[in-house]
Amino acid sequence: MKTEIAGKPIHAASLWIGSLVIAFAADLLFYGKTLGVSYLLFVLALYVFFLWQAKSRGSLGQFRSKTGAWLLTVPVLLLASTFVLFSNPLFPLLNVLLVPFLFMLQTLLLTDHLPKRSHPLEWIGGVFGFVCARALPNIRLPFRFAKDWFSANMDRRGIAKKIGTGLLVSLPILIVVIPLLAKADSVFAHLFNELPRRLFELQGVDVIFRMLLIFLFAIGVFAYFYALWNGRKETAEEPKAAEPTEKAAWDGIVLVTVLLVINIVYASFTYIQISYLFTGERAVLPAGMTYAEYARSGFGELVCVALINFAIMLSAMWYASREKQGLYRTVQLLLSLLTVCTCFLLVSAYYRLSLYEAAYGYTYIRFLAHAFMIVLFVMLLVALLSIWRERFPLVKSCLLIGFVAYIAVQYVNMDALIATKNIARYYATGQIDVEYLSRLSYDAVPAIMQLARDEQMRDAVADLLQTKKEELAKQRSWQSFNLSRYWAARHLSP
């Protein structure tokens, strides 16, 4: 049967067949297997399926002008590639969810189901709204199409009635013939008696379960793509300019007073930090506190204060009254000073954490804390720019910075970097936590091999490397191929 979509006919049957192909590909790539190159291949298959559907609809030409939407292909493929490039255990679960979301966002933008000029936060709601309101209701369509087809083809010719009659006629014949055949041949009798049990063996149940999963996955793919090509809703239109509404504004004098008091406190704190942390002055520390304890204390509190300040800046920039330009300029100056002080808070926290790492080693949490502070520092610099340029897209810029940082953290090979820094610390201080190194992923194996060549550490890391080697020796399918595991195995091979 055919369904009209935006004035052009499309075969629902072809869409269903394509959805089944995608579902079978998912089963082949994922069922019972560790994620690896399979995830990247599946994402590429989705793109091929999408482009095939676009070509059959004649929409490829319309996509050429949508450069912004096509740029989303870069983060989608970068995140999908992490499954084949790295073996870090922290990010895969989030990436498994984030990649499909970005793919749906991209396809909705390309097919004009989402307005390209809307806010990124509105896109998030738009994707979930589309899936819930438009895609999910389509899961009944394959059943309705099948029913319509049978009604139009089977009942019209009377085939269904004839098949039913044939089954009824053959039933008494089988009741008589099968026992006779079973008596005539013991092998046939054994197989016939075993048939019910074999159907419900683990393997048979597994096959049935897999087929059910394939069917359900195909229905989900069909429902989404059917909704994708089934015209646009009013929400896809460019948003109309809303009538300006009067925004609540904070009194300038009150705001200046608050910012002035806060900045005085931060200026005092900055002076103390310079005196104790950066000049090495240790003579007047509080009683019972060593310099090392002082240096590593308060990191979490400083980051928390920095986040509070960031929220204060955003609120003040949004609600500050602009009626009196002179007073507003004062607010801008005080916000700039607050931004500078907050940047210094981050520098202090970063330095404290560095001292802590030098004393106790490098870990996932400490690495991510460093990365978070760097990202927040960059956002603060962007906020400083937006203080003086009111039309600067601060929220969009911060979201973009955070997203780029999320991808970058995965591509710096965190495990290898942590192992390298801990080994460098060992050569500098003679201290290393071998047990923590054993918890790192296969990304760290090439770096750990340096310790295997060290006479003093050879025995300490032997068990660690042997465990990794045994894990890597386990048979894995080609779908689970991972470059990190491959290189680790190469380094561990004799």
Coordinates of C-alpha atoms in Angstrom, one line a residue:
M1 CA 0.0 0.0 0.0
K2 CA 1.0 3.6 -0.5
T3 CA 0.9 6.6 1.8
E4 CA 1.1 10.1 0.6
I5 CA 3.9 12.1 2.2
A6 CA 4.3 15.8 1.4
G7 CA 2.7 15.3 -2.1
K8 CA 5.0 12.4 -3.1
P9 CA 4.1 8.7 -2.8
I10 CA 6.2 6.5 -0.6
H11 CA 5.8 2.7 -0.1
A12 CA 5.2 1.9 3.5
A13 CA 6.4 -1.6 2.6
S14 CA 9.8 -0.4 1.6
L15 CA 10.2 1.6 4.8
W16 CA 9.2 -1.5 6.8
I17 CA 11.7 -3.7 4.8
G18 CA 14.4 -1.1 5.5
S19 CA 13.5 -1.0 9.2
L20 CA 13.8 -4.8 9.3
V21 CA 17.3 -4.6 7.7
I22 CA 18.4 -2.1 10.3
A23 CA 17.0 -4.3 13.1
F24 CA 18.7 -7.4 11.8
A25 CA 21.9 -5.4 11.5
A26 CA 21.5 -4.3 15.2
D27 CA 21.1 -7.9 16.2
L28 CA 24.1 -9.0 14.2
L29 CA 26.3 -6.2 15.6
F30 CA 25.2 -6.0 19.2
Y31 CA 23.4 -9.1 20.6
G32 CA 25.6 -10.9 23.1
K33 CA 28.7 -8.9 22.1
T34 CA 30.8 -6.2 23.6
L35 CA 30.5 -2.8 21.9
G36 CA 33.4 -2.0 19.6
V37 CA 33.5 -1.2 15.9
S38 CA 29.9 -2.4 15.8
Y39 CA 28.6 0.8 17.2
L40 CA 30.3 3.0 14.5
L41 CA 29.1 0.6 11.8
F42 CA 25.5 0.8 13.1
V43 CA 25.6 4.6 13.1
L44 CA 26.9 4.6 9.5
A45 CA 24.1 2.2 8.6
L46 CA 21.5 4.6 10.1
Y47 CA 23.0 7.4 8.0
V48 CA 22.8 5.2 4.8
F49 CA 19.1 4.4 5.7
F50 CA 18.3 8.0 6.3
L51 CA 19.9 9.2 3.0
W52 CA 18.2 6.4 1.1
Q53 CA 14.9 7.5 2.4
A54 CA 15.7 11.1 1.6
K55 CA 16.7 10.2 -1.9
S56 CA 13.5 8.2 -2.5
R57 CA 11.5 11.2 -1.3
G58 CA 13.6 13.7 -3.4
S59 CA 14.8 15.7 -0.4
L60 CA 18.6 15.4 -0.8
G61 CA 18.7 18.6 -2.8
Q62 CA 17.0 20.5 0.1
F63 CA 19.6 19.2 2.6
R64 CA 22.5 20.9 0.8
S65 CA 21.8 24.3 2.2
K66 CA 21.5 23.1 5.8
T67 CA 25.2 23.3 6.7
G68 CA 24.6 23.7 10.5
A69 CA 22.6 20.5 10.7
W70 CA 25.2 18.6 8.7
L71 CA 27.9 19.8 11.1
L72 CA 26.3 17.6 13.8
T73 CA 27.7 14.6 11.8
V74 CA 31.1 15.4 13.2
P75 CA 30.3 15.0 17.0
V76 CA 28.1 11.9 16.1
L77 CA 30.9 10.1 14.4
L78 CA 33.5 11.3 16.9
L79 CA 31.5 9.9 19.8
A80 CA 30.6 6.7 17.9
S81 CA 34.3 6.2 17.1
T82 CA 35.2 6.2 20.8
F83 CA 33.9 2.7 21.0
V84 CA 36.5 1.4 18.6
L85 CA 39.4 3.8 19.6
F86 CA 39.3 3.7 23.5
S87 CA 38.3 1.3 26.3
N88 CA 37.7 3.8 29.1
P89 CA 34.7 2.6 31.1
L90 CA 33.4 6.0 32.2
F91 CA 31.8 7.4 29.0
P92 CA 30.3 4.5 26.9
L93 CA 27.0 4.4 28.7
L94 CA 26.4 8.2 28.2
N95 CA 27.7 8.0 24.6
V96 CA 25.2 5.1 23.9
L97 CA 22.4 7.5 24.8
L98 CA 23.9 10.7 23.4
V99 CA 24.7 9.5 19.9
P100 CA 21.1 8.5 19.1
F101 CA 19.9 11.8 20.5
L102 CA 22.2 13.8 18.3
F103 CA 21.2 11.7 15.3
M104 CA 17.6 12.4 15.9
L105 CA 18.3 16.1 16.5
Q106 CA 20.2 16.2 13.2
T107 CA 17.5 14.4 11.2
L108 CA 14.7 16.6 12.7
L109 CA 16.6 19.7 11.7
L110 CA 17.3 18.4 8.2
T111 CA 13.6 17.6 7.7
D112 CA 12.4 20.9 9.2
H113 CA 10.6 19.3 12.2
L114 CA 12.6 21.7 14.4
P115 CA 13.1 25.4 13.8
K116 CA 16.8 26.0 13.2
R117 CA 16.8 29.3 14.9
S118 CA 15.3 28.2 18.2
H119 CA 17.3 27.9 21.4
P120 CA 19.4 24.7 21.9
L121 CA 17.5 24.0 25.1
E122 CA 14.3 24.1 23.1
W123 CA 15.8 21.5 20.7
I124 CA 16.1 19.1 23.6
G125 CA 12.4 19.4 24.4
G126 CA 11.6 19.3 20.7
V127 CA 13.4 15.9 20.2
F128 CA 11.6 14.3 23.1
G129 CA 8.3 15.9 22.1
F130 CA 8.6 14.6 18.6
V131 CA 9.4 11.0 19.8
C132 CA 6.5 11.0 22.3
A133 CA 3.9 12.8 20.3
R134 CA 4.5 11.8 16.8
A135 CA 6.8 8.7 16.6
L136 CA 5.3 6.5 19.4
P137 CA 1.7 6.6 18.0
N138 CA 3.1 5.1 14.8
I139 CA 4.1 1.8 16.4
R140 CA 0.6 0.5 15.6
L141 CA 0.9 1.3 11.8
P142 CA 2.7 -1.9 10.8
F143 CA -0.1 -3.9 12.4
R144 CA -2.7 -1.8 10.7
F145 CA -1.0 -2.0 7.3
A146 CA -0.7 -5.8 7.7
K147 CA -4.4 -6.0 8.6
D148 CA -5.4 -3.9 5.6
W149 CA -3.2 -5.9 3.3
F150 CA -4.7 -9.2 4.4
S151 CA -8.2 -7.7 4.2
A152 CA -7.6 -6.5 0.7
N153 CA -5.8 -9.6 -0.6
M154 CA -6.6 -12.7 1.4
D155 CA -10.3 -12.3 2.3
R156 CA -11.2 -11.0 -1.1
R157 CA -10.0 -14.1 -2.8
G158 CA -11.2 -16.4 -0.1
I159 CA -7.7 -17.8 0.5
A160 CA -7.9 -17.5 4.3
K161 CA -11.1 -19.5 4.4
K162 CA -9.7 -22.1 2.1
I163 CA -6.5 -22.4 4.2
G164 CA -8.5 -22.9 7.3
T165 CA -10.6 -25.6 5.7
G166 CA -7.5 -27.4 4.5
L167 CA -6.1 -27.4 8.1
L168 CA -9.3 -28.7 9.5
V169 CA -9.4 -31.5 6.9
S170 CA -5.7 -32.5 7.4
L171 CA -6.0 -32.6 11.2
P172 CA -7.8 -36.0 11.5
I173 CA -5.6 -37.5 8.9
L174 CA -2.4 -36.4 10.8
I175 CA -3.9 -37.9 14.0
V176 CA -4.0 -41.3 12.3
V177 CA -0.9 -41.1 10.1
I178 CA 1.7 -39.8 12.6
P179 CA 1.3 -42.7 15.2
L180 CA 1.6 -45.2 12.3
L181 CA 4.8 -43.5 11.0
A182 CA 6.2 -43.4 14.6
K183 CA 5.6 -47.1 14.9
A184 CA 7.2 -47.8 11.6
D185 CA 10.4 -45.8 12.3
S186 CA 11.8 -45.4 15.8
V187 CA 14.1 -42.5 14.7
F188 CA 11.0 -40.6 13.5
A189 CA 9.3 -41.4 16.7
H190 CA 12.2 -40.1 18.8
L191 CA 12.5 -36.9 16.8
F192 CA 8.7 -36.3 16.9
N193 CA 8.7 -36.8 20.7
E194 CA 11.7 -34.6 21.2
L195 CA 10.3 -31.8 19.0
P196 CA 8.3 -30.0 21.8
R197 CA 11.2 -30.1 24.2
R198 CA 13.7 -28.8 21.6
L199 CA 11.4 -25.9 20.8
F200 CA 11.7 -24.8 24.4
E201 CA 15.4 -25.5 25.0
L202 CA 17.6 -22.5 25.9
Q203 CA 18.8 -22.1 22.3
G204 CA 15.3 -22.2 20.9
V205 CA 14.1 -19.7 23.5
D206 CA 17.1 -17.5 22.7
V207 CA 16.2 -17.5 19.0
I208 CA 12.6 -16.6 19.8
F209 CA 13.7 -13.8 22.1
R210 CA 16.1 -12.4 19.5
M211 CA 13.4 -12.5 16.8
L212 CA 11.1 -10.7 19.2
L213 CA 13.8 -8.0 19.8
I214 CA 14.4 -7.6 16.1
F215 CA 10.7 -7.2 15.5
L216 CA 10.3 -4.6 18.3
F217 CA 13.4 -2.7 17.1
A218 CA 12.1 -2.7 13.6
I219 CA 8.8 -1.2 14.7
G220 CA 10.6 1.5 16.6
V221 CA 12.8 2.4 13.6
F222 CA 9.7 2.3 11.3
A223 CA 7.7 4.5 13.7
Y224 CA 10.4 7.2 13.9
F225 CA 11.2 7.4 10.2
Y226 CA 7.5 7.3 9.2
A227 CA 6.9 10.3 11.4
L228 CA 10.1 11.9 10.1
W229 CA 8.9 11.9 6.5
N230 CA 5.2 12.3 7.2
G231 CA 5.1 16.1 6.7
R232 CA 5.8 18.9 9.1
K233 CA 3.8 20.2 12.0
E234 CA 3.2 23.8 12.8
T235 CA 6.0 23.6 15.4
A236 CA 8.5 23.3 12.5
E237 CA 7.8 26.8 11.4
E238 CA 10.3 29.5 12.3
P239 CA 9.3 31.0 15.6
K240 CA 7.5 34.3 15.4
A241 CA 9.0 37.2 17.2
A242 CA 7.3 37.4 20.6
E243 CA 5.9 40.7 21.7
P244 CA 8.2 42.3 24.1
T245 CA 7.2 41.8 27.7
E246 CA 8.3 43.9 30.6
K247 CA 11.1 42.1 32.4
A248 CA 11.6 42.3 36.1
A249 CA 14.6 44.4 36.9
W250 CA 16.8 44.6 40.0
D251 CA 17.4 48.0 41.5
G252 CA 20.8 49.3 40.4
I253 CA 21.8 50.7 43.8
V254 CA 21.0 47.4 45.6
L255 CA 22.8 45.4 43.0
V256 CA 25.9 47.6 43.2
T257 CA 25.9 47.3 47.0
V258 CA 25.7 43.5 46.8
L259 CA 28.4 43.2 44.2
L260 CA 30.7 45.7 46.0
V261 CA 30.5 43.7 49.3
I262 CA 31.1 40.4 47.5
N263 CA 34.1 41.8 45.6
I264 CA 35.7 43.1 48.9
V265 CA 35.5 39.6 50.3
Y266 CA 37.0 38.1 47.2
A267 CA 39.7 40.7 47.1
S268 CA 40.7 39.7 50.7
F269 CA 40.6 36.1 49.8
T270 CA 42.8 36.7 46.8
Y271 CA 45.4 38.5 48.9
I272 CA 45.5 35.6 51.4
Q273 CA 45.9 33.1 48.5
I274 CA 48.8 35.0 47.0
S275 CA 50.5 35.2 50.4
Y276 CA 50.1 31.5 51.3
L277 CA 50.0 29.5 48.1
F278 CA 52.0 31.4 45.5
T279 CA 54.7 33.1 47.6
G280 CA 55.5 30.0 49.7
E281 CA 54.9 32.0 53.0
R282 CA 54.4 29.3 55.7
A283 CA 55.4 30.9 58.9
V284 CA 51.9 32.0 60.1
L285 CA 49.7 29.1 59.2
P286 CA 47.0 28.1 61.7
A287 CA 48.2 26.0 64.6
G288 CA 48.5 22.3 63.8
M289 CA 48.2 22.7 60.0
T290 CA 51.0 21.8 57.7
Y291 CA 51.6 23.5 54.4
A292 CA 50.6 20.4 52.5
E293 CA 47.3 20.1 54.4
Y294 CA 46.6 23.8 53.7
A295 CA 47.4 23.4 50.0
R296 CA 45.1 20.5 49.4
S297 CA 42.2 21.7 51.6
G298 CA 39.2 23.6 50.4
F299 CA 39.3 22.5 46.7
G300 CA 35.6 21.5 46.6
E301 CA 34.5 24.6 48.4
L302 CA 36.4 26.9 46.0
V303 CA 34.8 25.2 43.0
C304 CA 31.3 25.5 44.7
V305 CA 31.9 29.2 45.3
A306 CA 33.0 29.6 41.6
L307 CA 29.7 28.0 40.5
I308 CA 27.7 30.3 42.8
N309 CA 29.5 33.3 41.4
F310 CA 28.8 32.2 37.9
A311 CA 25.1 32.0 38.7
I312 CA 25.2 35.5 40.3
M313 CA 26.8 36.9 37.1
L314 CA 24.2 35.3 34.9
S315 CA 21.4 36.6 37.1
A316 CA 22.8 40.1 37.4
M317 CA 23.4 40.3 33.6
W318 CA 19.8 39.3 33.0
Y319 CA 17.9 41.3 35.7
A320 CA 20.1 44.4 36.1
S321 CA 18.2 47.6 35.4
R322 CA 19.5 49.5 32.4
E323 CA 17.4 52.7 33.0
K324 CA 20.4 54.6 34.4
Q325 CA 23.4 54.0 32.2
G326 CA 25.9 55.3 34.7
L327 CA 24.7 53.0 37.4
Y328 CA 24.6 50.1 34.9
R329 CA 28.2 50.8 33.9
T330 CA 29.1 50.4 37.5
V331 CA 27.3 47.1 37.6
Q332 CA 29.3 46.0 34.6
L333 CA 32.6 47.0 36.2
L334 CA 31.7 45.1 39.4
L335 CA 30.6 42.1 37.4
S336 CA 33.9 42.2 35.5
L337 CA 35.8 42.3 38.8
L338 CA 33.7 39.4 40.2
T339 CA 34.5 37.4 37.0
V340 CA 38.2 38.1 37.5
C341 CA 38.1 37.1 41.2
T342 CA 36.2 34.0 40.3
C343 CA 38.8 33.1 37.7
F344 CA 41.4 33.5 40.4
L345 CA 39.3 31.2 42.6
L346 CA 39.6 28.5 39.9
V347 CA 43.3 29.1 39.5
S348 CA 43.7 28.6 43.2
A349 CA 41.6 25.5 43.2
Y350 CA 43.5 24.2 40.2
Y351 CA 46.8 24.8 41.9
R352 CA 45.6 23.2 45.2
L353 CA 44.5 20.1 43.3
S354 CA 47.8 19.9 41.5
L355 CA 49.7 19.9 44.8
Y356 CA 47.3 17.2 46.1
E357 CA 48.0 15.1 43.0
A358 CA 51.8 15.6 43.4
A359 CA 51.5 14.2 46.9
Y360 CA 48.9 11.4 46.3
G361 CA 48.9 10.6 42.6
Y362 CA 46.6 11.0 39.6
T363 CA 43.1 9.5 39.3
Y364 CA 40.0 9.7 37.2
I365 CA 38.2 12.1 39.6
R366 CA 41.2 14.4 39.9
F367 CA 41.7 14.5 36.1
L368 CA 38.0 15.3 35.5
A369 CA 38.1 17.9 38.2
H370 CA 41.0 19.6 36.4
A371 CA 39.1 19.4 33.1
F372 CA 35.9 20.8 34.7
M373 CA 37.8 23.8 36.1
I374 CA 39.4 24.5 32.7
V375 CA 36.0 24.5 31.1
L376 CA 34.5 26.7 33.7
F377 CA 37.4 29.1 33.4
V378 CA 36.8 29.4 29.6
M379 CA 33.1 29.9 30.3
L380 CA 33.9 32.7 32.7
L381 CA 36.1 34.4 30.0
V382 CA 33.1 34.2 27.6
A383 CA 30.9 35.6 30.3
L384 CA 33.3 38.5 30.8
L385 CA 32.9 39.2 27.1
S386 CA 29.1 39.0 27.3
I387 CA 29.1 41.6 30.1
W388 CA 30.1 44.3 27.7
R389 CA 28.4 42.9 24.6
E390 CA 24.7 42.3 25.6
R391 CA 23.7 40.5 22.4
F392 CA 26.5 37.9 22.7
P393 CA 24.9 34.4 22.8
L394 CA 26.3 33.4 26.2
V395 CA 24.1 30.3 26.8
K396 CA 24.7 28.9 23.4
S397 CA 28.4 29.5 23.7
C398 CA 28.6 27.8 27.1
L399 CA 26.7 24.8 25.8
L400 CA 29.0 24.5 22.8
I401 CA 32.1 24.8 25.0
G402 CA 30.8 22.1 27.4
F403 CA 30.0 19.8 24.5
V404 CA 33.4 20.3 22.8
A405 CA 35.1 19.7 26.1
Y406 CA 33.1 16.5 26.7
I407 CA 34.4 15.1 23.4
A408 CA 37.9 16.4 23.9
V409 CA 38.2 14.7 27.3
Q410 CA 37.6 11.4 25.7
Y411 CA 40.1 12.0 22.9
V412 CA 43.0 13.0 25.2
N413 CA 43.2 9.3 26.2
M414 CA 42.6 9.9 29.9
D415 CA 43.8 6.5 31.1
A416 CA 47.1 6.7 29.2
L417 CA 47.6 10.2 30.5
I418 CA 46.9 9.2 34.1
A419 CA 49.3 6.2 33.9
T420 CA 52.0 8.3 32.3
K421 CA 51.8 11.0 35.0
N422 CA 51.8 8.4 37.8
I423 CA 54.8 6.7 36.3
A424 CA 56.6 10.1 36.0
R425 CA 55.7 10.8 39.7
Y426 CA 57.2 7.4 40.6
Y427 CA 60.5 8.2 38.9
A428 CA 60.5 11.6 40.7
T429 CA 59.4 10.4 44.2
G430 CA 59.7 6.6 44.2
Q431 CA 56.0 6.3 45.1
I432 CA 53.3 4.7 43.0
D433 CA 49.9 3.0 43.5
V434 CA 50.1 -0.1 41.4
E435 CA 46.7 -1.3 42.6
Y436 CA 45.1 1.8 41.1
L437 CA 47.0 1.3 37.8
S438 CA 45.3 -2.1 37.6
R439 CA 41.9 -0.4 37.6
L440 CA 42.8 1.6 34.5
S441 CA 41.5 0.4 31.1
Y442 CA 43.5 -1.1 28.3
D443 CA 44.4 2.4 27.1
A444 CA 47.0 2.5 29.9
V445 CA 48.8 -0.8 29.0
P446 CA 51.4 0.8 26.7
A447 CA 52.4 3.3 29.4
I448 CA 52.4 0.7 32.1
M449 CA 54.8 -1.4 30.1
Q450 CA 57.5 1.1 31.0
L451 CA 57.3 -0.2 34.6
A452 CA 57.7 -3.8 33.4
R453 CA 61.2 -2.8 32.1
D454 CA 62.1 -1.3 35.5
E455 CA 64.0 -3.8 37.7
Q456 CA 62.4 -2.6 40.9
M457 CA 58.8 -2.6 39.6
R458 CA 58.9 -5.6 37.3
D459 CA 57.6 -8.0 39.8
A460 CA 55.0 -5.5 41.2
V461 CA 53.3 -5.1 37.8
A462 CA 53.7 -8.7 36.6
D463 CA 50.4 -9.8 38.1
L464 CA 48.7 -6.7 36.7
L465 CA 49.9 -7.3 33.2
Q466 CA 49.2 -11.0 33.4
T467 CA 45.6 -10.3 34.4
K468 CA 45.2 -7.9 31.4
K469 CA 46.8 -10.5 29.1
E470 CA 44.3 -13.2 30.2
E471 CA 41.4 -10.8 29.7
L472 CA 42.6 -9.9 26.2
A473 CA 43.1 -13.6 25.3
K474 CA 39.3 -14.2 25.6
Q475 CA 37.7 -14.9 22.2
R476 CA 35.8 -11.9 20.9
S477 CA 33.8 -11.5 17.7
W478 CA 34.9 -9.1 15.0
Q479 CA 31.9 -6.8 16.0
S480 CA 33.7 -6.2 19.3
F481 CA 37.0 -5.1 17.7
N482 CA 38.6 -2.3 19.7
L483 CA 41.8 -0.5 18.7
S484 CA 42.8 0.0 22.4
R485 CA 42.4 -3.7 23.2
Y486 CA 44.3 -4.6 20.0
W487 CA 47.3 -2.4 20.8
A488 CA 47.3 -3.6 24.4
A489 CA 47.4 -7.2 23.2
R490 CA 50.3 -6.3 20.9
H491 CA 52.3 -4.8 23.7
L492 CA 51.6 -7.8 26.0
S493 CA 52.5 -10.4 23.3
P494 CA 55.9 -12.0 23.8

